[in-house]
Coordinates of C-alpha atoms in Angstrom, one line a residue:
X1 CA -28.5 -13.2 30.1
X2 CA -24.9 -14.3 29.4
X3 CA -22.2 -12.4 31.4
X4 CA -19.1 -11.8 29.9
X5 CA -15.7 -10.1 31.3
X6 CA -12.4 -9.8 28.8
X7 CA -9.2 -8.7 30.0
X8 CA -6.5 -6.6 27.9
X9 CA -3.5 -9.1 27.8
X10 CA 0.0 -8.0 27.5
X11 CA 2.5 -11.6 28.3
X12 CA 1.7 -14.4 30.3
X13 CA 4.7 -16.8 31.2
X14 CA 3.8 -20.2 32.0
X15 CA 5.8 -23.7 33.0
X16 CA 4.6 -26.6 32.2
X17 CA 4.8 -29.4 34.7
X18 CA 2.6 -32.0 33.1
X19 CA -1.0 -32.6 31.5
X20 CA -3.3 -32.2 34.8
X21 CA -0.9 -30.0 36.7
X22 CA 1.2 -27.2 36.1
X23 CA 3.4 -24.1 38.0
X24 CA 2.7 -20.5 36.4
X25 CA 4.3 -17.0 38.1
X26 CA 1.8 -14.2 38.3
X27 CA 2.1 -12.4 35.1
X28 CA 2.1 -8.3 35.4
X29 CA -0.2 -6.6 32.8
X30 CA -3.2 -4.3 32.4
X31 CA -6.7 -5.8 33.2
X32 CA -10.0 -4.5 32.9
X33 CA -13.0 -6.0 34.9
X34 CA -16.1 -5.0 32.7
X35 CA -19.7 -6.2 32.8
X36 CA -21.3 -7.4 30.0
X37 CA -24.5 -5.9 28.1
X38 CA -26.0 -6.3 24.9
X39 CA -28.2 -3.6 23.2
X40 CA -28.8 -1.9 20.0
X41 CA -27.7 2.1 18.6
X42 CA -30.8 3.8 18.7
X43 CA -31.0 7.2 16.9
X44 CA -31.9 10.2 19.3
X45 CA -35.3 11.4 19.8
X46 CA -36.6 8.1 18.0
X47 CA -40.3 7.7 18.5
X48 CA -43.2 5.6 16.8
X49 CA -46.2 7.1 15.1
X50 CA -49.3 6.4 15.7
X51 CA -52.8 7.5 14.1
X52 CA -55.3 8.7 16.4
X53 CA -57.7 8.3 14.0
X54 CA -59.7 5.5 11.7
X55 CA -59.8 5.5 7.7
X56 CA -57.8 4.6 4.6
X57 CA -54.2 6.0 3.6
X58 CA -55.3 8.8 0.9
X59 CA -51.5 9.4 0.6
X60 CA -48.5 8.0 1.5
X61 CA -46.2 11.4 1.7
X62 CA -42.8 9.7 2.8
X63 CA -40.5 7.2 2.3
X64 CA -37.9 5.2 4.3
X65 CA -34.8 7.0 4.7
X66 CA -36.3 10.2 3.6
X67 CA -35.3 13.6 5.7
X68 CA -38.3 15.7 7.7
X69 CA -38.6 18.3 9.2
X70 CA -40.8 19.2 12.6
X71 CA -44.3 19.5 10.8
X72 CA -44.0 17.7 7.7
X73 CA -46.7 16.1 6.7
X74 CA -46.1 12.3 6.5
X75 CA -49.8 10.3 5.6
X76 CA -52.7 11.7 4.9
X77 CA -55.9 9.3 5.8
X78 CA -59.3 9.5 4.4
X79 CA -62.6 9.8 6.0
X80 CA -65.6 11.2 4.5
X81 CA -67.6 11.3 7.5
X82 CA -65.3 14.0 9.1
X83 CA -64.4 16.1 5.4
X84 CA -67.9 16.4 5.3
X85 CA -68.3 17.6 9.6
X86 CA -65.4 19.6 8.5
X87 CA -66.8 21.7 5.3
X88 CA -69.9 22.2 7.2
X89 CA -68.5 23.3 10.3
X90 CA -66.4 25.6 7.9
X91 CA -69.4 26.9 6.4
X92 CA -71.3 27.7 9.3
X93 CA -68.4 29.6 10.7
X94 CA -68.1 31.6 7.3
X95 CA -72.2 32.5 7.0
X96 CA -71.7 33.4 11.2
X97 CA -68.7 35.3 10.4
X98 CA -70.4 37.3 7.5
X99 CA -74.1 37.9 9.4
X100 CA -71.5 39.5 12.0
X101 CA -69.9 42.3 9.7
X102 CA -71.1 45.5 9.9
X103 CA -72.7 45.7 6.2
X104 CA -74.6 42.4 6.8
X105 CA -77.9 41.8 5.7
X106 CA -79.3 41.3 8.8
X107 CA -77.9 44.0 10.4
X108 CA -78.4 46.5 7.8
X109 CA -82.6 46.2 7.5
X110 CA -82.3 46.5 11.6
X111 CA -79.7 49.6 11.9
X112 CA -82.0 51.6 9.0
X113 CA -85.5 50.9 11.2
X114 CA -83.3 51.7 13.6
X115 CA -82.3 54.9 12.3
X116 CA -85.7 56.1 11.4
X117 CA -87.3 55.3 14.1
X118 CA -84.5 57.3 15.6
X119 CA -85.5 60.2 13.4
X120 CA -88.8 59.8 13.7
X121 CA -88.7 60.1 17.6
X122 CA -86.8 63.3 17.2
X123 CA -89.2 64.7 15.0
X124 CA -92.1 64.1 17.5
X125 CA -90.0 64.9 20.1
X126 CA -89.9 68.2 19.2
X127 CA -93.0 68.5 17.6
X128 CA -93.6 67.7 21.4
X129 CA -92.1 70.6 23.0
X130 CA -93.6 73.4 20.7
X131 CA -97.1 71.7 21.5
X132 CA -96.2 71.9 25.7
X133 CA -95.2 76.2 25.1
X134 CA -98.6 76.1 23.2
X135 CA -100.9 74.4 25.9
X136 CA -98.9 76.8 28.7
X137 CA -99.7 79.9 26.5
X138 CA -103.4 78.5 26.3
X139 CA -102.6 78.7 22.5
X140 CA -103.5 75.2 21.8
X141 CA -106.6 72.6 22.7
X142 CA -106.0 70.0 25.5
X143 CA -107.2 67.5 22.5
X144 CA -104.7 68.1 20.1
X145 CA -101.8 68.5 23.0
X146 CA -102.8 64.9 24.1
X147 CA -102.8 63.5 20.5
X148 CA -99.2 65.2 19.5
X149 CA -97.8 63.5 23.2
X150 CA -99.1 60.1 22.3
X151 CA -97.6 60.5 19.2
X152 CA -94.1 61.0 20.6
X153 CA -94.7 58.3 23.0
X154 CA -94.8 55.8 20.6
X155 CA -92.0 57.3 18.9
X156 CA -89.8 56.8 21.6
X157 CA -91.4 53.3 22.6
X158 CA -91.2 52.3 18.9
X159 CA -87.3 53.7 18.9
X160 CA -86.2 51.4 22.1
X161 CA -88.1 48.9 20.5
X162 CA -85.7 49.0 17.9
X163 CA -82.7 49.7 19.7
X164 CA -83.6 46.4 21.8
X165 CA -84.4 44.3 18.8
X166 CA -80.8 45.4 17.3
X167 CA -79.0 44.8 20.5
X168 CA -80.8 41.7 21.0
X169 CA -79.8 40.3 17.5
X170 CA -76.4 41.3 17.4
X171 CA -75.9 39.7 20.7
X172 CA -77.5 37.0 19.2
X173 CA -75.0 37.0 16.2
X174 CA -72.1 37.3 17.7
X175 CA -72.9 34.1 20.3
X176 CA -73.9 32.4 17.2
X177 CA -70.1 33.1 15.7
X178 CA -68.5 32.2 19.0
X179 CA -70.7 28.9 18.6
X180 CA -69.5 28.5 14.8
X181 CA -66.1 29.5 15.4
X182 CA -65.6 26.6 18.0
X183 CA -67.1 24.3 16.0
X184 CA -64.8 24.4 13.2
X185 CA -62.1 24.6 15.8
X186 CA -63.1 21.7 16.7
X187 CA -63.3 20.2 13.3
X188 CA -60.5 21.1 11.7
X189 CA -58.4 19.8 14.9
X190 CA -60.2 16.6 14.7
X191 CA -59.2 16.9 10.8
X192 CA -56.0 18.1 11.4
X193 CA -55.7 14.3 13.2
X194 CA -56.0 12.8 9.7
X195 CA -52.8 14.4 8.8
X196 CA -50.0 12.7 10.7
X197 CA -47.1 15.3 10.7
X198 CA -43.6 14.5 12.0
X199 CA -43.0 15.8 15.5
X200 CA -38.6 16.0 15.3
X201 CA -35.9 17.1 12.7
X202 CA -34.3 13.9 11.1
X203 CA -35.4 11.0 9.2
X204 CA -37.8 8.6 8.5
X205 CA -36.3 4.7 9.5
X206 CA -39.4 3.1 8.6
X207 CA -42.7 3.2 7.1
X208 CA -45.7 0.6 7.9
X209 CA -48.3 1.9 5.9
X210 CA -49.1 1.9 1.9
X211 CA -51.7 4.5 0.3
X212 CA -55.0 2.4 0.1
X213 CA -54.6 0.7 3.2
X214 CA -56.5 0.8 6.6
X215 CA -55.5 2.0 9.3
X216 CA -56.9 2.0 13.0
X217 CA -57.0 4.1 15.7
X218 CA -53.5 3.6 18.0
X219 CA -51.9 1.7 14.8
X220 CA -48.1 2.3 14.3
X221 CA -47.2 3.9 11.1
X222 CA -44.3 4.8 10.9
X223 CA -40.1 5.4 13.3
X224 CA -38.9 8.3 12.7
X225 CA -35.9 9.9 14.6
X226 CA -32.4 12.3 14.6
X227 CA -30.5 11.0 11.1
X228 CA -26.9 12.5 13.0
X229 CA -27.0 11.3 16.4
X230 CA -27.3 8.4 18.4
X231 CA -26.8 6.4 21.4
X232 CA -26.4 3.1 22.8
X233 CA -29.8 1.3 24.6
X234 CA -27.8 -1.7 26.5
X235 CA -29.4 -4.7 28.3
X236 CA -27.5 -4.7 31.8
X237 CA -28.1 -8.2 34.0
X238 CA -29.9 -7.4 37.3
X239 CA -27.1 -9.0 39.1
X240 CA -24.8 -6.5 37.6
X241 CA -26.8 -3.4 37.6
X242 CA -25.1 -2.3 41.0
X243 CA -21.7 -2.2 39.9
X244 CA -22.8 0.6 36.7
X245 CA -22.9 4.4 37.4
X246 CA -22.9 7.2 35.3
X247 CA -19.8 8.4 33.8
X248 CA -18.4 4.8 33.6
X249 CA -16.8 3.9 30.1
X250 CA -17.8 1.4 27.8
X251 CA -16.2 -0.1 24.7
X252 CA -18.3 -1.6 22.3
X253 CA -18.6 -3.8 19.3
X254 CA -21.4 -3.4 16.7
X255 CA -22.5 -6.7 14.9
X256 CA -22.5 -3.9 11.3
X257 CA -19.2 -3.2 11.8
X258 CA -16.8 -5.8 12.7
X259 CA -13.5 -5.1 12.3
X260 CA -14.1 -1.8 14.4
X261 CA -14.3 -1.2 18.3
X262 CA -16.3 2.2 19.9
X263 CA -16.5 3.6 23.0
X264 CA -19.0 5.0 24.8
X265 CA -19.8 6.6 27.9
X266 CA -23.1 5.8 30.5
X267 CA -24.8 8.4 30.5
X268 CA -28.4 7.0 32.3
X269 CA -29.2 4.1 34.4
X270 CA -33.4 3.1 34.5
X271 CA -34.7 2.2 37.6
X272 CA -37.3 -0.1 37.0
X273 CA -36.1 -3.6 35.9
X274 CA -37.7 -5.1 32.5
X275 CA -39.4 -8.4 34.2
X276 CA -39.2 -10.5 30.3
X277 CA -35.2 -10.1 29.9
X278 CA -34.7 -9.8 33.8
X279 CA -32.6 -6.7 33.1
X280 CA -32.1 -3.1 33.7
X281 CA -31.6 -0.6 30.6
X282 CA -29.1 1.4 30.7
X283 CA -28.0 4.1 28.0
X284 CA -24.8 5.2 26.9
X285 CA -23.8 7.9 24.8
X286 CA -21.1 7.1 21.8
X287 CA -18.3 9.4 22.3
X288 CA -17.3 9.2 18.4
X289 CA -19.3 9.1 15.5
X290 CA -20.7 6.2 13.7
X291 CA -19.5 5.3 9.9
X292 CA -23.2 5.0 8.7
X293 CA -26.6 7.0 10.1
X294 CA -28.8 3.5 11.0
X295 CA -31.0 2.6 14.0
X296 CA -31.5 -0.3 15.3
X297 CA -27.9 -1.9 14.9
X298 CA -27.4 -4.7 17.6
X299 CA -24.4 -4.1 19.7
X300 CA -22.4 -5.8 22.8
X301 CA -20.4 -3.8 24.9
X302 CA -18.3 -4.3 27.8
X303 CA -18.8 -2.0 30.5
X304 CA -15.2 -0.9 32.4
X305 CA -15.8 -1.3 36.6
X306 CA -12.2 -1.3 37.3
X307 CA -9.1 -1.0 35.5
X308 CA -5.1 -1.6 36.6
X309 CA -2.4 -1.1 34.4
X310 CA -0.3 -3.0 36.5
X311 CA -1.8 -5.9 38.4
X312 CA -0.4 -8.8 39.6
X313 CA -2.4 -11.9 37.5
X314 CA -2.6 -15.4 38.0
X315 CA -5.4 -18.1 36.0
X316 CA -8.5 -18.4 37.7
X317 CA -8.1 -21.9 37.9
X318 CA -5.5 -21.5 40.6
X319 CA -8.3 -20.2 43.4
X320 CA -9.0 -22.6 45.2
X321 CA -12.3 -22.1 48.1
X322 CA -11.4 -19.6 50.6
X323 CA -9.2 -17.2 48.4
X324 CA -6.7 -19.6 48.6
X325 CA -3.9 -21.4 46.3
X326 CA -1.3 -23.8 46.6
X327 CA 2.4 -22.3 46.4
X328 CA 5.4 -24.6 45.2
X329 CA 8.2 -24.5 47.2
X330 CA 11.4 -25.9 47.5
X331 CA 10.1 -28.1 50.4
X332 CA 7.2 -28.6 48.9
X333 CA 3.5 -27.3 48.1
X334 CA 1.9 -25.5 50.7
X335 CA -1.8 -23.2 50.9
X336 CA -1.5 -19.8 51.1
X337 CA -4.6 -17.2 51.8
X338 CA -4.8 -14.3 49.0
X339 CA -6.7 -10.9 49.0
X340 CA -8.6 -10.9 45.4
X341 CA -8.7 -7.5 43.6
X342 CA -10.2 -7.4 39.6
X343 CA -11.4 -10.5 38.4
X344 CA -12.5 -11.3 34.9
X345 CA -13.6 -14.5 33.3
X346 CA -9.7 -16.2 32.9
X347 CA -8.0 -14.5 35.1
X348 CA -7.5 -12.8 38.9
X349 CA -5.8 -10.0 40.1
X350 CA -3.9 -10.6 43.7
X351 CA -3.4 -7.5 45.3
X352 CA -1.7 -9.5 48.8
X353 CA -0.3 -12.7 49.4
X354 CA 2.1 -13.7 46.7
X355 CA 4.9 -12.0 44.4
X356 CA 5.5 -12.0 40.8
X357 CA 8.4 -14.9 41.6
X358 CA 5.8 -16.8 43.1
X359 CA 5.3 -20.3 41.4
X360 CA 1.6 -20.7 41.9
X361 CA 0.0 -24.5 41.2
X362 CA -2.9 -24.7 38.3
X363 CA -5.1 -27.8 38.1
X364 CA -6.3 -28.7 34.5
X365 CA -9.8 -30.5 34.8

């Protein structure tokens, strides 16, 4: 990645002493030390879509550039494998659901033989008793007391038997609803997947798919993201990535529009550096808005480390190894050590070792 550094120039004043050497005094000016980074405006809460599902577009539902809202349906696919799981899950679930009710069928014919077997039992029941005060008053045989009690037995027994055959179904009819019930849960999740629905408030950036077409499971669709706000996704150089912290401004220069400089703010600094680019990504939030609502615009910005409204400048061709140059004097040139502060690609500021009246030696190459 190219590094850059520019430097906000106010007046330089320079003598010339000839075409491969030359005098300059330190110029006083503002200078900014930035590091460079490339990267692109990227809207907020930008995602991809996906399908989680095989089949054919039934129905393409958007457009690029077209505004959503959370929910909106945005392709519908077709599979008739799964509408036809679906209807008869959803039938199954309606036939449970109605066997269930109160007035079903099935219930009905078992609550009235359970009713009159109810009745029934009563009857004998008490047909019982009077026939016990009988054989106590010796007013009846042992015979016919015997056959009245076996007739109330099986009353009763034929009674539970019914009571237990209603419980048992209804138990049985309401585990086969639960059964249904998650079944076309189930279902119409699985065909809920065939319509993909936007997950954000904004705006469709781009669409991949036309109605017709196949699509696979894990295949993007579609970008879709805010259509009001957005930030800055910069490329920072891993050489660099020490100097940036959050907070730190940043002015910036989009390649859509030229003639115009933004500034930004960093706002979050990724950890994990992207081995292909051998960078760091770094985002920045825009601290003005942008002319036009588009993702995707590519950008270079300049990130401020240091700033002096009044330093004390000289070329960076002057430096010589050791933080040193070569002063001219009126008994001639001599080497003087320097303390360096901001540096940018042209130019150094000196923070100790020379004044502004100093006439500092350049070499030209």
């Amino acid at each position: 990645m190219q590094r850059v550094s520019f430097a906000l120039i106010l007046a330089g004043v320079v003598t010339a002493c000839g075409n491969k050497t030359e005098y300059v005094s330190p110029a006083i000016k503002p200078l900014i030390e930035a590091v460079y980074a490339s990267g692109l405006v990227v809207s907020v809460n930008e995602y991809q879509a996906f399908s989680q599902v095989d089949g054919y577009v039934a129905e393409k539902l958007v457009h690029d550039g077209d505004a959503v809202k959370r929910g909106d349906p945005l392709y519908s696919i077709q599979a008739d494998q799964q509408n036809a799981r679906y209807r008869i899950a959803k039938e199954n679930y309606e036939l449970a659901q109605r066997n269930l009710q109160d007035d079903s069928p099935v219930l009905n014919e078992l609550k009235a033989a359970l009713t009159n077997a109810h009745t029934k039992m009563q009857f004998d029941s008490t047909n019982h008793a009077r026939y016990s005060n009988l054989i106590k008053n010796n007013a009846t045989s042992q015979a016919e007391y015997d056959r009245v009690k076996l007739i109330y037995e099986n009353s009763r027994n034929d009674y539970l038997l019914a009571k237990s055959r209603y419980t048992r179904t209804y138990d049985q009819l309401y585990l086969d609803y639960k059964n249904a019930e998650n079944q076309y849960r189930i279902a119409r999740d699985e065909s809920d997947r065939y319509v993909i629905r936007s997950l954000v408030d904004g705006k469709v950036y781009k669409t991949l798919k036309e109605t017709g077409e196949l699509i696979k499971r894990t295949e993007m669709i579609a970008v879709l993201g805010s259509a009001s706000a957005f930030y800055l996704q910069l490329n920072v150089d891993e050489l660099d990535i020490r100097r940036i912290q959050v907070g730190q401004s940043a002015v910036v220069k989009i390649d859509a529009y030229p003639d115009q400089a933004f500034h930004a703010a960093i706002s979050r600094i990724y950890p994990l550096v992207d081995s292909r680019q051998q960078a760091f990504r770094v985002d920045a939030r825009l601290t003005e808005p942008l002319p036009g609502a588009f993702s995707g615009l590519a950008l270079e910005a300049n990130i401020i480390i240091r700033e002096n409204k009044q330093a004390l400048v000289i070329p960076k061709n002057a430096l010589l190894p050791g933080d040193t140059i070569i002063l001219g004097t009126e008994s001639g040139d001599r080497k003087v050590k320097i303390r360096k502060g901001i540096h940018t690609l042209d130019e150094i500021e000196v923070l100790e070792g020379i004044t502004e009246n100093s006439r500092i030696k350049v070499m030209h190459q």
